PDB file of C-alpha atoms in Angstrom:
ATOM      1  CA  ASP A  21      96.304 138.196 126.159  1.00  0.00           C
ATOM      2  CA  LYS A  22      92.625 138.890 126.784  1.00  0.00           C
ATOM      3  CA  ASP A  23      90.717 138.872 130.057  1.00  0.00           C
ATOM      4  CA  GLY A  24      93.613 137.254 131.946  1.00  0.00           C
ATOM      5  CA  LYS A  25      93.788 134.338 129.483  1.00  0.00           C
ATOM      6  CA  PRO A  26      96.602 133.677 127.018  1.00  0.00           C
ATOM      7  CA  GLY A  27      95.818 134.898 123.517  1.00  0.00           C
ATOM      8  CA  LYS A  28      96.357 133.073 120.250  1.00  0.00           C
ATOM      9  CA  ILE A  29      99.866 132.696 118.884  1.00  0.00           C
ATOM     10  CA  LYS A  30     100.622 133.772 115.341  1.00  0.00           C
ATOM     11  CA  ALA A  31     104.008 132.195 114.617  1.00  0.00           C
ATOM     12  CA  MET A  32     105.686 133.066 111.322  1.00  0.00           C
ATOM     13  CA  GLY A  33     109.140 132.242 110.018  1.00  0.00           C
ATOM     14  CA  LEU A  34     109.826 129.621 112.688  1.00  0.00           C
ATOM     15  CA  ASP A  35     110.689 125.933 112.214  1.00  0.00           C
ATOM     16  CA  LEU A  36     107.299 125.031 113.637  1.00  0.00           C
ATOM     17  CA  LYS A  37     105.752 126.366 110.424  1.00  0.00           C
ATOM     18  CA  ARG A  38     108.238 124.999 107.876  1.00  0.00           C
ATOM     19  CA  SER A  39     107.109 122.215 105.530  1.00  0.00           C
ATOM     20  CA  ASP A  40     110.421 120.387 106.044  1.00  0.00           C
ATOM     21  CA  THR A  41     109.659 119.979 109.760  1.00  0.00           C
ATOM     22  CA  PRO A  42     107.773 116.728 110.505  1.00  0.00           C
ATOM     23  CA  ALA A  43     104.192 117.255 111.760  1.00  0.00           C
ATOM     24  CA  PHE A  44     104.911 115.650 115.157  1.00  0.00           C
ATOM     25  CA  MET A  45     107.855 118.025 115.593  1.00  0.00           C
ATOM     26  CA  GLN A  46     105.746 121.055 114.585  1.00  0.00           C
ATOM     27  CA  ASP A  47     103.244 120.124 117.307  1.00  0.00           C
ATOM     28  CA  PHE A  48     106.027 119.720 119.883  1.00  0.00           C
ATOM     29  CA  LEU A  49     107.658 123.033 118.953  1.00  0.00           C
ATOM     30  CA  SER A  50     104.266 124.775 119.184  1.00  0.00           C
ATOM     31  CA  GLU A  51     103.822 123.286 122.654  1.00  0.00           C
ATOM     32  CA  LEU A  52     107.297 124.501 123.712  1.00  0.00           C
ATOM     33  CA  LEU A  53     106.676 127.994 122.349  1.00  0.00           C
ATOM     34  CA  TYR A  54     103.295 128.224 124.094  1.00  0.00           C
ATOM     35  CA  SER A  55     104.782 126.987 127.392  1.00  0.00           C
ATOM     36  CA  THR A  56     107.649 129.455 127.149  1.00  0.00           C
ATOM     37  CA  LEU A  57     105.382 132.413 126.380  1.00  0.00           C
ATOM     38  CA  THR A  58     102.921 131.548 129.167  1.00  0.00           C
ATOM     39  CA  GLY A  59     105.623 131.546 131.832  1.00  0.00           C
ATOM     40  CA  ALA A  60     106.692 127.908 132.210  1.00  0.00           C
ATOM     41  CA  THR A  61     109.956 127.550 134.137  1.00  0.00           C
ATOM     42  CA  GLU A  62     113.186 126.606 132.447  1.00  0.00           C
ATOM     43  CA  ASP A  63     113.202 123.341 134.430  1.00  0.00           C
ATOM     44  CA  ALA A  64     109.694 122.467 133.184  1.00  0.00           C
ATOM     45  CA  ILE A  65     110.721 123.138 129.572  1.00  0.00           C
ATOM     46  CA  ILE A  66     113.876 121.035 129.934  1.00  0.00           C
ATOM     47  CA  GLU A  67     111.869 118.216 131.525  1.00  0.00           C
ATOM     48  CA  ARG A  68     109.413 118.270 128.595  1.00  0.00           C
ATOM     49  CA  ILE A  69     112.286 118.153 126.082  1.00  0.00           C
ATOM     50  CA  ILE A  70     113.779 115.140 127.891  1.00  0.00           C
ATOM     51  CA  SER A  71     110.367 113.451 127.863  1.00  0.00           C
ATOM     52  CA  PHE A  72     109.926 114.155 124.141  1.00  0.00           C
ATOM     53  CA  ARG A  73     113.386 112.732 123.381  1.00  0.00           C
ATOM     54  CA  SER A  74     112.311 109.482 125.024  1.00  0.00           C
ATOM     55  CA  GLU A  75     109.139 109.418 122.885  1.00  0.00           C
ATOM     56  CA  PHE A  76     111.209 110.185 119.760  1.00  0.00           C
ATOM     57  CA  ARG A  77     113.694 107.398 120.456  1.00  0.00           C
ATOM     58  CA  ASN A  78     110.821 104.888 120.735  1.00  0.00           C
ATOM     59  CA  MET A  79     109.435 105.786 117.298  1.00  0.00           C
ATOM     60  CA  PRO A  80     110.209 103.482 114.339  1.00  0.00           C
ATOM     61  CA  ALA A  81     113.456 104.678 112.727  1.00  0.00           C
ATOM     62  CA  TRP A  82     111.906 105.392 109.313  1.00  0.00           C
ATOM     63  CA  SER A  83     109.294 107.722 110.827  1.00  0.00           C
ATOM     64  CA  LYS A  84     111.993 110.091 112.139  1.00  0.00           C
ATOM     65  CA  GLY A  85     112.949 111.452 108.723  1.00  0.00           C
ATOM     66  CA  THR A  86     112.482 114.881 107.201  1.00  0.00           C
ATOM     67  CA  PRO A  87     109.719 115.653 104.673  1.00  0.00           C
ATOM     68  CA  LYS A  88     110.937 116.929 101.291  1.00  0.00           C
ATOM     69  CA  ARG A  89     109.403 117.436  97.849  1.00  0.00           C
ATOM     70  CA  VAL A  90     111.481 115.909  95.051  1.00  0.00           C
ATOM     71  CA  ASN A  91     111.584 118.032  91.910  1.00  0.00           C
ATOM     72  CA  LYS A  92     113.639 117.362  88.743  1.00  0.00           C
ATOM     73  CA  LEU A  93     114.209 113.731  89.774  1.00  0.00           C
ATOM     74  CA  THR A  94     114.250 112.517  86.160  1.00  0.00           C
ATOM     75  CA  HIS A  95     116.722 115.232  85.158  1.00  0.00           C
ATOM     76  CA  TYR A  96     119.171 114.304  87.929  1.00  0.00           C
ATOM     77  CA  TYR A  97     118.721 110.551  87.374  1.00  0.00           C
ATOM     78  CA  ASN A  98     119.482 110.943  83.645  1.00  0.00           C
ATOM     79  CA  SER A  99     122.614 112.963  84.456  1.00  0.00           C
ATOM     80  CA  GLU A 100     124.020 109.958  86.341  1.00  0.00           C
ATOM     81  CA  PHE A 101     122.495 106.859  84.683  1.00  0.00           C
ATOM     82  CA  THR A 102     121.249 105.552  81.376  1.00  0.00           C
ATOM     83  CA  MET A 103     118.524 102.916  81.331  1.00  0.00           C
ATOM     84  CA  ASP A 104     118.309 100.193  78.664  1.00  0.00           C
ATOM     85  CA  LYS A 105     114.654 100.307  77.609  1.00  0.00           C
ATOM     86  CA  LYS A 106     114.566  96.625  76.595  1.00  0.00           C
ATOM     87  CA  THR A 107     116.247  95.037  79.628  1.00  0.00           C
ATOM     88  CA  GLY A 108     115.727  97.749  82.250  1.00  0.00           C
ATOM     89  CA  ASP A 109     119.430  97.608  83.152  1.00  0.00           C
ATOM     90  CA  GLU A 110     121.138 100.760  84.418  1.00  0.00           C
ATOM     91  CA  THR A 111     124.485 101.968  83.159  1.00  0.00           C
ATOM     92  CA  TYR A 112     126.356 104.277  85.501  1.00  0.00           C
ATOM     93  CA  LYS A 113     127.798 107.378  83.766  1.00  0.00           C
ATOM     94  CA  GLY A 114     129.554 108.831  86.810  1.00  0.00           C
ATOM     95  CA  LYS A 115     128.593 110.696  89.943  1.00  0.00           C
ATOM     96  CA  SER A 116     126.908 114.041  89.365  1.00  0.00           C
ATOM     97  CA  ASN A 117     126.134 116.849  91.770  1.00  0.00           C
ATOM     98  CA  MET A 118     122.528 116.892  93.062  1.00  0.00           C
ATOM     99  CA  PRO A 119     120.543 117.870  96.170  1.00  0.00           C
ATOM    100  CA  GLY A 120     120.683 115.282  98.971  1.00  0.00           C
ATOM    101  CA  HIS A 121     116.932 114.637  99.048  1.00  0.00           C
ATOM    102  CA  VAL A 122     116.976 113.905  95.294  1.00  0.00           C
ATOM    103  CA  ARG A 123     119.808 111.417  95.789  1.00  0.00           C
ATOM    104  CA  ALA A 124     117.791 109.837  98.633  1.00  0.00           C
ATOM    105  CA  ALA A 125     114.834 109.375  96.256  1.00  0.00           C
ATOM    106  CA  ILE A 126     117.082 107.843  93.579  1.00  0.00           C
ATOM    107  CA  ASN A 127     118.524 105.515  96.241  1.00  0.00           C
ATOM    108  CA  TYR A 128     115.001 104.360  97.151  1.00  0.00           C
ATOM    109  CA  ASN A 129     114.062 103.690  93.519  1.00  0.00           C
ATOM    110  CA  ARG A 130     117.309 101.780  92.907  1.00  0.00           C
ATOM    111  CA  MET A 131     116.899  99.732  96.100  1.00  0.00           C
ATOM    112  CA  ARG A 132     113.335  98.966  95.067  1.00  0.00           C
ATOM    113  CA  ARG A 133     114.607  97.575  91.728  1.00  0.00           C
ATOM    114  CA  MET A 134     117.487  95.686  93.414  1.00  0.00           C
ATOM    115  CA  ASN A 135     114.945  93.901  95.624  1.00  0.00           C
ATOM    116  CA  GLY A 136     112.592  93.133  92.736  1.00  0.00           C
ATOM    117  CA  ASP A 137     109.842  95.096  94.481  1.00  0.00           C
ATOM    118  CA  ARG A 138     106.976  95.666  92.043  1.00  0.00           C
ATOM    119  CA  TYR A 139     104.421  96.470  94.748  1.00  0.00           C
ATOM    120  CA  SER A 140     105.850  99.568  96.437  1.00  0.00           C
ATOM    121  CA  MET A 141     105.381 102.977  94.844  1.00  0.00           C
ATOM    122  CA  GLU A 142     108.205 104.382  92.774  1.00  0.00           C
ATOM    123  CA  ILE A 143     109.192 107.961  93.596  1.00  0.00           C
ATOM    124  CA  MET A 144     108.385 110.252  90.674  1.00  0.00           C
ATOM    125  CA  ASP A 145     109.013 113.924  89.889  1.00  0.00           C
ATOM    126  CA  GLY A 146     107.218 116.273  92.295  1.00  0.00           C
ATOM    127  CA  MET A 147     106.333 113.650  94.917  1.00  0.00           C
ATOM    128  CA  LYS A 148     106.654 114.293  98.632  1.00  0.00           C
ATOM    129  CA  THR A 149     109.086 112.001 100.425  1.00  0.00           C
ATOM    130  CA  ILE A 150     110.447 111.367 103.900  1.00  0.00           C
ATOM    131  CA  VAL A 151     114.263 111.429 103.879  1.00  0.00           C
ATOM    132  CA  CYS A 152     116.009 109.219 106.447  1.00  0.00           C
ATOM    133  CA  LYS A 153     119.701 109.245 107.332  1.00  0.00           C
ATOM    134  CA  LEU A 154     121.648 105.969 107.089  1.00  0.00           C
ATOM    135  CA  LYS A 155     124.594 104.570 109.027  1.00  0.00           C
ATOM    136  CA  PRO A 156     127.695 103.649 107.009  1.00  0.00           C
ATOM    137  CA  ASN A 157     126.807 100.804 104.639  1.00  0.00           C
ATOM    138  CA  PRO A 158     128.336  98.809 101.744  1.00  0.00           C
ATOM    139  CA  LEU A 159     126.651 101.043  99.141  1.00  0.00           C
ATOM    140  CA  ASN A 160     128.101 104.202 100.754  1.00  0.00           C
ATOM    141  CA  TRP A 161     124.657 105.804 100.805  1.00  0.00           C
ATOM    142  CA  THR A 162     124.110 108.481 103.443  1.00  0.00           C
ATOM    143  CA  SER A 163     120.328 108.725 103.065  1.00  0.00           C
ATOM    144  CA  ILE A 164     117.258 107.160 101.532  1.00  0.00           C
ATOM    145  CA  GLY A 165     113.784 108.549 101.035  1.00  0.00           C
ATOM    146  CA  TYR A 166     110.367 106.966 100.674  1.00  0.00           C
ATOM    147  CA  PRO A 167     107.061 108.290  99.319  1.00  0.00           C
ATOM    148  CA  THR A 168     104.799 109.837 101.946  1.00  0.00           C
ATOM    149  CA  ASP A 169     101.837 108.175 100.224  1.00  0.00           C
ATOM    150  CA  GLU A 170     103.274 104.661 100.614  1.00  0.00           C
ATOM    151  CA  GLN A 171     100.791 102.752 102.783  1.00  0.00           C
ATOM    152  CA  ARG A 172     102.973  99.710 103.449  1.00  0.00           C
ATOM    153  CA  LEU A 173     106.731 100.027 103.725  1.00  0.00           C
ATOM    154  CA  PRO A 174     108.505  96.916 102.435  1.00  0.00           C
ATOM    155  CA  THR A 175     110.594  94.780 104.793  1.00  0.00           C
ATOM    156  CA  TRP A 176     113.757  95.480 102.792  1.00  0.00           C
ATOM    157  CA  PHE A 177     113.252  99.172 103.629  1.00  0.00           C
ATOM    158  CA  THR A 178     112.440  98.847 107.339  1.00  0.00           C
ATOM    159  CA  GLU A 179     115.543  96.686 107.872  1.00  0.00           C
ATOM    160  CA  LEU A 180     117.993  99.300 106.528  1.00  0.00           C
ATOM    161  CA  PRO A 181     120.670 100.647 108.927  1.00  0.00           C
ATOM    162  CA  PHE A 182     119.006 103.950 109.872  1.00  0.00           C
ATOM    163  CA  ASP A 183     121.101 106.490 111.790  1.00  0.00           C
ATOM    164  CA  ASP A 184     118.734 107.335 114.659  1.00  0.00           C
ATOM    165  CA  ASP A 185     121.286 109.571 116.401  1.00  0.00           C
ATOM    166  CA  LEU A 186     121.864 111.734 113.334  1.00  0.00           C
ATOM    167  CA  MET A 187     118.122 112.040 112.696  1.00  0.00           C
ATOM    168  CA  GLU A 188     117.607 113.047 116.348  1.00  0.00           C
ATOM    169  CA  ALA A 189     120.312 115.692 116.018  1.00  0.00           C
ATOM    170  CA  THR A 190     118.706 117.039 112.833  1.00  0.00           C
ATOM    171  CA  VAL A 191     115.021 116.788 113.711  1.00  0.00           C
ATOM    172  CA  VAL A 192     115.032 117.442 117.469  1.00  0.00           C
ATOM    173  CA  ASP A 193     118.243 119.152 118.602  1.00  0.00           C
ATOM    174  CA  GLN A 194     118.569 121.603 115.723  1.00  0.00           C
ATOM    175  CA  LYS A 195     114.883 122.552 115.695  1.00  0.00           C
ATOM    176  CA  VAL A 196     114.684 123.059 119.491  1.00  0.00           C
ATOM    177  CA  ASP A 197     117.903 125.109 119.429  1.00  0.00           C
ATOM    178  CA  ASN A 198     116.537 127.279 116.594  1.00  0.00           C
ATOM    179  CA  LEU A 199     113.401 127.967 118.632  1.00  0.00           C
ATOM    180  CA  LEU A 200     114.718 128.353 122.180  1.00  0.00           C
ATOM    181  CA  VAL A 201     118.497 128.865 122.252  1.00  0.00           C
ATOM    182  CA  VAL A 202     118.189 132.660 122.441  1.00  0.00           C
TER     183      VAL A 202
END
């Protein structure tokens, strides 16, 4: 602090600086940290968290996901599927072990093909995605991702059964607890 005014905060190693924390959540966590360090009451902090939860619940479901970079997508896809180059048909080899965000990207690309969508971007190796949790569904998928650069999300995507409660628990509850529970 300088001259009776709060100084600048240099936060390192906290969720508010992690690349897998959505930007809106980073801003909120920074606000909470600043309020806490400048003497806000516990009741004021709790009231702000309740207010933020309401804002979060009103967001479109697909915007509540977690940012992730997808590396080795082709490697993992080829470990589970073969693609007929002439017809474009997939042949399933059997489930292989892979990171959840990679599976979410593969799910998006497969859903894109299932819907005959030639306009939306395909997720490629190294792309940044937003991973969203799904409610139980006939395909038994737990998550799906979409490219962060996609300007227009297709209707087939926005109508998926997103699990808002699980995304709230992951994006809001866990991040706030990591910052303030102590």
